mmCIF file of C-alpha atoms and ligand atoms in Angstrom:
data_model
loop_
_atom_site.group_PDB
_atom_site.id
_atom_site.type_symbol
_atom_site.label_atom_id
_atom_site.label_comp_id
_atom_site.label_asym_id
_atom_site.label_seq_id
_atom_site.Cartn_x
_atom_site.Cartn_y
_atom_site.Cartn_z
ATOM 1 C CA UNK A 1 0.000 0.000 0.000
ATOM 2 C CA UNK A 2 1.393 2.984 -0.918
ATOM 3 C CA UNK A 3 0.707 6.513 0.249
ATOM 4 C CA UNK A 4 0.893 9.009 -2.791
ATOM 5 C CA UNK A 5 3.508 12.231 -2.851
ATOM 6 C CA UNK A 6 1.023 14.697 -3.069
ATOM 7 C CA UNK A 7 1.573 18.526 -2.567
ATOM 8 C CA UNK A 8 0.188 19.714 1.061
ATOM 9 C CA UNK A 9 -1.576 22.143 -1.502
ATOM 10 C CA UNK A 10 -3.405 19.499 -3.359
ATOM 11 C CA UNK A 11 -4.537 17.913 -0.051
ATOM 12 C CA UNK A 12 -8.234 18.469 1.253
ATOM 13 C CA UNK A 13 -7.956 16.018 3.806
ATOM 14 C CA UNK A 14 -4.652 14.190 5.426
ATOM 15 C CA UNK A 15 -5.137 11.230 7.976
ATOM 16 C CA UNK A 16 -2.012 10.750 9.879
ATOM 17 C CA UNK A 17 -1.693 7.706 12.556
ATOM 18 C CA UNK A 18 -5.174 8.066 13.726
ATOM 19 C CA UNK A 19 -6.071 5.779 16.370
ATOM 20 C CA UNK A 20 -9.227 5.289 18.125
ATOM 21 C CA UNK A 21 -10.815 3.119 20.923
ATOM 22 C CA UNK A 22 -13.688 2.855 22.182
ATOM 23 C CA UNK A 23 -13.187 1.539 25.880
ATOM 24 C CA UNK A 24 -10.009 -0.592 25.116
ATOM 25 C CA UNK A 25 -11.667 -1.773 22.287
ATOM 26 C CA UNK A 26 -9.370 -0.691 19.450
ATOM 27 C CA UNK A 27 -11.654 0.701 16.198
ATOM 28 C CA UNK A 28 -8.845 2.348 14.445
ATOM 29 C CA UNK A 29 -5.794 0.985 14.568
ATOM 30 C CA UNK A 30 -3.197 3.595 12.637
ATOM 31 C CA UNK A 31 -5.269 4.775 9.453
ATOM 32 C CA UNK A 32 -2.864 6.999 7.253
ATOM 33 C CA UNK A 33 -4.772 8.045 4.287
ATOM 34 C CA UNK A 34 -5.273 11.634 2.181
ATOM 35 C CA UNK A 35 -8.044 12.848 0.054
ATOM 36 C CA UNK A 36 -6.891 15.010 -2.649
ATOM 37 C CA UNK A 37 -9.097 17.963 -3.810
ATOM 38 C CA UNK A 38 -11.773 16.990 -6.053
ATOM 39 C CA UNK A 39 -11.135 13.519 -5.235
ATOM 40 C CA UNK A 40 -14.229 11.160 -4.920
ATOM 41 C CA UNK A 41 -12.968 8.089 -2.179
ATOM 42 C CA UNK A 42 -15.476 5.202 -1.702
ATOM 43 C CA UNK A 43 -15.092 3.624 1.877
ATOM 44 C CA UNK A 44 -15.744 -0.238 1.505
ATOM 45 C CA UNK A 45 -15.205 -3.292 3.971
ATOM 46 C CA UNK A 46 -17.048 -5.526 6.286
ATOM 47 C CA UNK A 47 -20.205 -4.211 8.854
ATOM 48 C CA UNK A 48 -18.608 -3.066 11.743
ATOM 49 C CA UNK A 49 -14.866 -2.543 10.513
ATOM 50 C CA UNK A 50 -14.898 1.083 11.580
ATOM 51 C CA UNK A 51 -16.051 2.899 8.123
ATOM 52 C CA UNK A 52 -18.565 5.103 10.199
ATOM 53 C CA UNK A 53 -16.164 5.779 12.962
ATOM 54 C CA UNK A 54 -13.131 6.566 10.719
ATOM 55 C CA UNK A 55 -15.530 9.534 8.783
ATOM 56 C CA UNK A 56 -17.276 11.164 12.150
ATOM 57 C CA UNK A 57 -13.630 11.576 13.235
ATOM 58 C CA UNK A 58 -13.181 13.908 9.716
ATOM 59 C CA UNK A 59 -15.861 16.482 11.230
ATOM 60 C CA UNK A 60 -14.945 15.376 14.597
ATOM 61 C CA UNK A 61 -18.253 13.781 15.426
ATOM 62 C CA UNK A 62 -15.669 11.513 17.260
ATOM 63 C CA UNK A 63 -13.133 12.305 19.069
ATOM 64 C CA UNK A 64 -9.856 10.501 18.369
ATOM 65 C CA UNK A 65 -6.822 9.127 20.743
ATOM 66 C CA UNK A 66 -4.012 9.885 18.756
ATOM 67 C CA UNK A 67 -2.574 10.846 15.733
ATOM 68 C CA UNK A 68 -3.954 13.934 13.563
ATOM 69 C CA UNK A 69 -6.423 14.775 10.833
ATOM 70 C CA UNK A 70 -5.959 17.982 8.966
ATOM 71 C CA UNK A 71 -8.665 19.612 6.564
ATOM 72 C CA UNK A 72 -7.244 22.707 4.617
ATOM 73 C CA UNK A 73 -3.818 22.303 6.490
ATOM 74 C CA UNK A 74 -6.497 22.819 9.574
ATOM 75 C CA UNK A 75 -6.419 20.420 12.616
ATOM 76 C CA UNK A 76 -9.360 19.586 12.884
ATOM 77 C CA UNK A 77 -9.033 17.662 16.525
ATOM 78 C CA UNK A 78 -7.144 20.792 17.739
ATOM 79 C CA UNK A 79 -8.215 22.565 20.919
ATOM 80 C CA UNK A 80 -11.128 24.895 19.746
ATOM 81 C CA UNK A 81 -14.183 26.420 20.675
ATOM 82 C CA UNK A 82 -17.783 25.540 19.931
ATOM 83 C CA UNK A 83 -17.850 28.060 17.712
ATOM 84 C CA UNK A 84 -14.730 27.678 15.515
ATOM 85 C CA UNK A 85 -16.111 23.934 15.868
ATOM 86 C CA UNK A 86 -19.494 24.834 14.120
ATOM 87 C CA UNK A 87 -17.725 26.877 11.693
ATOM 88 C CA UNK A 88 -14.898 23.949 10.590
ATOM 89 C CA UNK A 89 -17.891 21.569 10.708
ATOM 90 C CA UNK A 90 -19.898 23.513 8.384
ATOM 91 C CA UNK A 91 -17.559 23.743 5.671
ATOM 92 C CA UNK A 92 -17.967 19.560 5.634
ATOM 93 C CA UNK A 93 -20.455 18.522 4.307
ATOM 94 C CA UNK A 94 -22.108 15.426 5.622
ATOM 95 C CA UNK A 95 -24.646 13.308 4.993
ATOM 96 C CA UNK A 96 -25.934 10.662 7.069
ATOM 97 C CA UNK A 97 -27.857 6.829 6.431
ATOM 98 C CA UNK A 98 -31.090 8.110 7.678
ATOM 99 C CA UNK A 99 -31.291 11.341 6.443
ATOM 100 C CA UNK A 100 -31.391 13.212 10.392
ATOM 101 C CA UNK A 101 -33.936 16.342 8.476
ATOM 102 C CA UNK A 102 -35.851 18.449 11.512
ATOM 103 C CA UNK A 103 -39.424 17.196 11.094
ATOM 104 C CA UNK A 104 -40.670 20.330 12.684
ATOM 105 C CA UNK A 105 -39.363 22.329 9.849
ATOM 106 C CA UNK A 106 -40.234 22.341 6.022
ATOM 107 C CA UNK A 107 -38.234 20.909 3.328
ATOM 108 C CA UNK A 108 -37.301 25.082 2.368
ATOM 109 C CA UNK A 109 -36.239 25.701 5.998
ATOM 110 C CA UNK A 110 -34.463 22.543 6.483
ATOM 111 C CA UNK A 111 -32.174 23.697 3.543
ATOM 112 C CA UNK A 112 -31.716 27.240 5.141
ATOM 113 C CA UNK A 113 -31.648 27.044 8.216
ATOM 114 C CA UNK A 114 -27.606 26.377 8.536
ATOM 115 C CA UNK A 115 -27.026 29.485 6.520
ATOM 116 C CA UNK A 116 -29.233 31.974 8.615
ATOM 117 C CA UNK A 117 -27.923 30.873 11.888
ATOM 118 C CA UNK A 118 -24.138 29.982 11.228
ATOM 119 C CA UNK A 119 -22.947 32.051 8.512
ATOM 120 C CA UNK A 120 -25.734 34.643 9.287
ATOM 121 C CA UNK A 121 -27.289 34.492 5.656
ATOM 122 C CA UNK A 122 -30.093 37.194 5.398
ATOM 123 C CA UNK A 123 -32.935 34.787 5.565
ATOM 124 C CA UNK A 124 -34.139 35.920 1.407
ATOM 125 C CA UNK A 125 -31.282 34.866 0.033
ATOM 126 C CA UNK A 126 -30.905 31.925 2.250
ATOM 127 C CA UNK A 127 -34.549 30.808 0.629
ATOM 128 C CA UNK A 128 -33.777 31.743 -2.362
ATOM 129 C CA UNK A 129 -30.281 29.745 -3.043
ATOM 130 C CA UNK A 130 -32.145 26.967 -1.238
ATOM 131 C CA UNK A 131 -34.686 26.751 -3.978
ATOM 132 C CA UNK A 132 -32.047 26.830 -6.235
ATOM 133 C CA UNK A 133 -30.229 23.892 -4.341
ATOM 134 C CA UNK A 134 -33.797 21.933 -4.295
ATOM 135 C CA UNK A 135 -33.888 22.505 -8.235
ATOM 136 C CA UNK A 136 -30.802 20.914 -8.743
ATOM 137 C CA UNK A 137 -31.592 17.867 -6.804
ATOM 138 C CA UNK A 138 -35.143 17.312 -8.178
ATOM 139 C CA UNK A 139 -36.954 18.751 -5.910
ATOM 140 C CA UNK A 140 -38.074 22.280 -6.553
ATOM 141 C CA UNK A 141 -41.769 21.458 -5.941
ATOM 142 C CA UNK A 142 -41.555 20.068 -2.379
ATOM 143 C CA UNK A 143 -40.136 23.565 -0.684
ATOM 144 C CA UNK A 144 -43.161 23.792 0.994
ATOM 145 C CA UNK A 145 -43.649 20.240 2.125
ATOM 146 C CA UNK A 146 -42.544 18.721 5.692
ATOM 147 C CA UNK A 147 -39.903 15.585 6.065
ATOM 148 C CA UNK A 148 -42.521 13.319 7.070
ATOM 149 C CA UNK A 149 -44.597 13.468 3.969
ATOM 150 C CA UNK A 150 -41.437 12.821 1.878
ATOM 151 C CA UNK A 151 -39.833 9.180 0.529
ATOM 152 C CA UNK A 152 -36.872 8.159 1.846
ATOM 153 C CA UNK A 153 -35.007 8.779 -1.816
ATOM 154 C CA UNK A 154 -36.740 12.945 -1.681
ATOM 155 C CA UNK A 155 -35.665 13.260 2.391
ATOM 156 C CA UNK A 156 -32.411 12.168 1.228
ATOM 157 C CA UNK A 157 -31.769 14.724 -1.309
ATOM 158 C CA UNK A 158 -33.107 17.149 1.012
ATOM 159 C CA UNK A 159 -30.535 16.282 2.690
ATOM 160 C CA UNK A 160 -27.906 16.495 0.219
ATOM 161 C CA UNK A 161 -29.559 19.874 -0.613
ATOM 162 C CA UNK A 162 -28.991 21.128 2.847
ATOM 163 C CA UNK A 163 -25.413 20.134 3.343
ATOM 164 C CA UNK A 164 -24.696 21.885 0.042
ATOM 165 C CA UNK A 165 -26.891 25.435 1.303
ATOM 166 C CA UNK A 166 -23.044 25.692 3.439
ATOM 167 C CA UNK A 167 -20.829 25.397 -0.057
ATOM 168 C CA UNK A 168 -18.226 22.754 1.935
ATOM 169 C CA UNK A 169 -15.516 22.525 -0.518
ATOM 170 C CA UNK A 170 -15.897 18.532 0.850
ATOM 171 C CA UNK A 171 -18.688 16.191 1.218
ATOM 172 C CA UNK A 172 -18.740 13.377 3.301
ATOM 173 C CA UNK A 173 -20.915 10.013 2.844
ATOM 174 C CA UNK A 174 -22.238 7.526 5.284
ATOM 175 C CA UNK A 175 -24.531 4.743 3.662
ATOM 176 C CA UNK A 176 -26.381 7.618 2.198
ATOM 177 C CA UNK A 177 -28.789 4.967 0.134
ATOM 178 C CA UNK A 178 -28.584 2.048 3.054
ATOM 179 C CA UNK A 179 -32.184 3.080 4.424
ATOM 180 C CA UNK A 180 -33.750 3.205 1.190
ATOM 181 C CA UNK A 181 -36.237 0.764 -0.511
ATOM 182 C CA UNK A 182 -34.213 0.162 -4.051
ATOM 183 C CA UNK A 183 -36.604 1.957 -6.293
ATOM 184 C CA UNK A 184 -34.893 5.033 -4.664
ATOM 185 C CA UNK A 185 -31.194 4.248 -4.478
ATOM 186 C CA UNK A 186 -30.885 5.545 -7.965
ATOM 187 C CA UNK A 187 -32.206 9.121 -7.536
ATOM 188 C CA UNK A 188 -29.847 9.232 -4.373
ATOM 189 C CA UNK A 189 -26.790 7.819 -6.695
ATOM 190 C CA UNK A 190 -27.410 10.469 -9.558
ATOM 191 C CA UNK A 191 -27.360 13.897 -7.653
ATOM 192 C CA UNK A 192 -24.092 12.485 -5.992
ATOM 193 C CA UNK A 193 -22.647 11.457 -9.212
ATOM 194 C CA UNK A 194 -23.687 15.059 -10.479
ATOM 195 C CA UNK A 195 -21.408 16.583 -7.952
ATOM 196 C CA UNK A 196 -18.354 13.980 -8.431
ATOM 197 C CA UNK A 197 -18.911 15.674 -12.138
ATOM 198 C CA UNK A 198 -19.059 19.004 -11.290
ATOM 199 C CA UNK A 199 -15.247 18.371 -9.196
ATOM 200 C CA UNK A 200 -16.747 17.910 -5.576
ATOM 201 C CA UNK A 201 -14.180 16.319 -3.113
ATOM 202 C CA UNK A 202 -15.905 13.410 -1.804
ATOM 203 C CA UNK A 203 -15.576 10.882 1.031
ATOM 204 C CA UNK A 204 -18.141 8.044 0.136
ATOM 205 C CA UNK A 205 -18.928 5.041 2.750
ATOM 206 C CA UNK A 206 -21.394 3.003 0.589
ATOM 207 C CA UNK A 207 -21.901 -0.738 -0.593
ATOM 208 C CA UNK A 208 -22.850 0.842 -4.077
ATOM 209 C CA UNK A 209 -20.190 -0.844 -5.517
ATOM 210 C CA UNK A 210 -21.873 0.001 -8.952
ATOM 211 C CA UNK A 211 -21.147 3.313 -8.321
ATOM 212 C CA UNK A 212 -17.681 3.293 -6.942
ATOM 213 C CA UNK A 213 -16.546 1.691 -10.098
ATOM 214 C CA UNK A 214 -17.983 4.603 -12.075
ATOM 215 C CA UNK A 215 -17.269 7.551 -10.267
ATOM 216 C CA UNK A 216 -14.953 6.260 -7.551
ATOM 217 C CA UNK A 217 -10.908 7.615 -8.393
ATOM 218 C CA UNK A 218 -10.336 5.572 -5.469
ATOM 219 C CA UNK A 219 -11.363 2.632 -3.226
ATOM 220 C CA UNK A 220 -10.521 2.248 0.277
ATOM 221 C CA UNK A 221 -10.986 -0.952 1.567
ATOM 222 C CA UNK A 222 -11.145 -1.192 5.617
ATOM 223 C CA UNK A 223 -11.278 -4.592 7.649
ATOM 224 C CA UNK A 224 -10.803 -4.798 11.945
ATOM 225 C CA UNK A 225 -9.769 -0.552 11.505
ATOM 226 C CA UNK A 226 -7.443 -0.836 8.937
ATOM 227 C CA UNK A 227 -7.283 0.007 5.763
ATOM 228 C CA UNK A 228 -5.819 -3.005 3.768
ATOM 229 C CA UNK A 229 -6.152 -1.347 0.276
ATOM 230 C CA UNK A 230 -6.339 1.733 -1.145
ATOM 231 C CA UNK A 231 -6.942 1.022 -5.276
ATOM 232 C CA UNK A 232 -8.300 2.737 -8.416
ATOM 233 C CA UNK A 233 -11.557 0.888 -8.458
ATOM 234 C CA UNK A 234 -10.653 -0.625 -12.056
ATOM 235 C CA UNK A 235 -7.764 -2.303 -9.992
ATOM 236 C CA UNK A 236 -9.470 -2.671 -6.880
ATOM 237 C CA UNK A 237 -12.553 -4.776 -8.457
ATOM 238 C CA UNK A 238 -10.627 -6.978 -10.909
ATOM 239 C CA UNK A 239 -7.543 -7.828 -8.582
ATOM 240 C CA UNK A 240 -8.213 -7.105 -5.115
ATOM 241 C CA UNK A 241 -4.881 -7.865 -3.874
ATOM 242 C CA UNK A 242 -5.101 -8.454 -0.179
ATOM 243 C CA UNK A 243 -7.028 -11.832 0.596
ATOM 244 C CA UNK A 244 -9.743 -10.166 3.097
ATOM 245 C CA UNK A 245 -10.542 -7.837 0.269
ATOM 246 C CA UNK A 246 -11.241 -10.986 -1.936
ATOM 247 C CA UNK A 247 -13.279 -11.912 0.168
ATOM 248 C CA UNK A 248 -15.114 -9.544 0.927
ATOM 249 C CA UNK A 249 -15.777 -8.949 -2.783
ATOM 250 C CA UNK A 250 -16.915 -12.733 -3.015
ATOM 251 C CA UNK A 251 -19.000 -12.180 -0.823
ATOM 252 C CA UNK A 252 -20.640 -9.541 -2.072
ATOM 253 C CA UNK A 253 -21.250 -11.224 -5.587
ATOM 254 C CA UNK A 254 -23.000 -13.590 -4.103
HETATM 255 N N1 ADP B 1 -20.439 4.511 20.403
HETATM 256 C C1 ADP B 1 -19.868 3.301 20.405
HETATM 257 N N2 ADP B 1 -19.511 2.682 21.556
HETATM 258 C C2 ADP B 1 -18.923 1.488 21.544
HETATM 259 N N3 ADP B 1 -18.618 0.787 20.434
HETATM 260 C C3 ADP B 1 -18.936 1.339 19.258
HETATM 261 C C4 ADP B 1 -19.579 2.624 19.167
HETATM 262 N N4 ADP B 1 -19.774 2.915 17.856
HETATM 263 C C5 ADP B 1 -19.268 1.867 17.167
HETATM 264 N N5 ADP B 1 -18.779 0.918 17.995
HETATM 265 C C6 ADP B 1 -18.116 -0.337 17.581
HETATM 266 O O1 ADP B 1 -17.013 0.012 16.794
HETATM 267 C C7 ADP B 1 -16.870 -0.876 15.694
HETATM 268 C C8 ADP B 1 -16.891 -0.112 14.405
HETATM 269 O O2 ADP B 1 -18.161 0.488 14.228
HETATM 270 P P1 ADP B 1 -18.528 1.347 12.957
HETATM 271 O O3 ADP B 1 -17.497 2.404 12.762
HETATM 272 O O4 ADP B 1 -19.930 1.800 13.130
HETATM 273 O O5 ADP B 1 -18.395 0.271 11.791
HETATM 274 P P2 ADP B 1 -19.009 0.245 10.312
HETATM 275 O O6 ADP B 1 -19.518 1.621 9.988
HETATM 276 O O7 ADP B 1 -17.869 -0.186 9.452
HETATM 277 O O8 ADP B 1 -20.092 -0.785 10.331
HETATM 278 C C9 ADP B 1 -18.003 -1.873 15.832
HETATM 279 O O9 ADP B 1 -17.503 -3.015 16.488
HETATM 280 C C10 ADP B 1 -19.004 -1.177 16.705
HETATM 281 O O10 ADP B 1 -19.756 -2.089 17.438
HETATM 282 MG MG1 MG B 2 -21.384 2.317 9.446
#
């Protein structure tokens, strides 16, 4: 496994050493990794191998023991205060398995809300780029309508939506289409292939491996908190070199 020479300047997010337990249960055991700006990174490997853990510790939704993660030349696990914390956090995207939209407000305010109260967005143009953002994902006549009268597929690019209403120069992934009945995994796949297009740097934890061969520049593979593999997808798919990784593609053909 190699770790690439890249320029600190082409780096959007470096992973050094990061270890993480929870109790003296060891979850991440030493991940070095980078994402490289307008990368797109699919996270694969086994339920329970630490995929969800290693990407809350990117926006610091976990805390880590050791080692460092930088965004921007930023450390991001650095002593800082709630609100530099808020601010860091909102320039990462991320979007979540089930969705995590407040019920209470409508699909509109869901997308500006973030805006208004951490960048202090005056509250018309807030609406107004969030209509925008609901165009692009499909959904330009729901700005009215509450969560719970939504699909799983619409909440989800809702979500997508609102994570975008900050402009994060990074978006990050978890299971995005996992909670979704099939018919709706598509709709999900294509707004987040639109922004791999349009040069989004993106961090990816999916099973979709359909769409980690198409849009993926890289695969990570993880197994027991390591990462065992890191592979263009082309290479990762057709000669998964390390013998878990087999496996675990075996197992997923079948
Ligand atoms: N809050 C927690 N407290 C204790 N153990 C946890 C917690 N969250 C996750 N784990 C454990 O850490 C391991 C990795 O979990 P996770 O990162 O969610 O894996 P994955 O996303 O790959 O399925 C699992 O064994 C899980 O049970
Ligand atoms: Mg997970």
């Amino acid at each position: 496994m190699t770790t690439s020479a890249s320029s600190p300047q082409q780096q959007a997010i470096r992973i050094s050493n990061v270890c993480k337990s929870y109790g003296n249960y060891p979850v991440l055991k030493g991940i070095e990794a980078e994402v490289i700006r307008g990368e797109v990174v699919v996270i694969c490997g086994p339920s329970g191998s630490g995929k969800s853990t290693l990407i809350r510790t990117v926006n610091r939704l976990e805390e880590i023991n050791s080692g460092a993660i930088t965004f921007d030349g930023q450390n991001i696990h650095a002593p800082m205060r709630t609100k530099e914390l808020n601010l860091l956090r909102s320039r990462i995207g991320f979007v979540f398995q089930n969705f995590n939209l407040f019920p209470h407000l409508s699909v509109v305010e869901n997308v500006s809300i973030s805006p208004i109260r951490v960048k202090g967005v005056a509250p018309g143009i807030a609406r107004d780029k969030a209509l925008k953002l609901l165009d692009r994902v499909g959904l330009a006549d729901k700005a009215g309508a509450y969560p719970g009268q939504l699909s799983g597929g619409q909440q989800q690019r809702v979500a997508i939506a609102r994570a975008l209403a900050m402009e994060p120069p990074v978006m990050l992934f978890d299971e995005p289409t996992s909670a979704l009945d099939p018919e709706m995994v598509g709709e999900v796949l294509t707004v987040m292939k639109g922004l791999a297009a349009e040069g989004m740097t993106m961090l990816c934890v999916t099973h979709e491996m359909g769409f980690a061969r198409d849009v993926a520049d890289r695969v990570w593979f993880i197994d027991a908190g390591e990462i065992l593999e890191m592979a263009p997808p082309e290479e990762f798919f057709k000669h998964p070199r390390h013998p878990r990784a087999q496996r675990f593609l075996a197992d997923l053909r079948h």
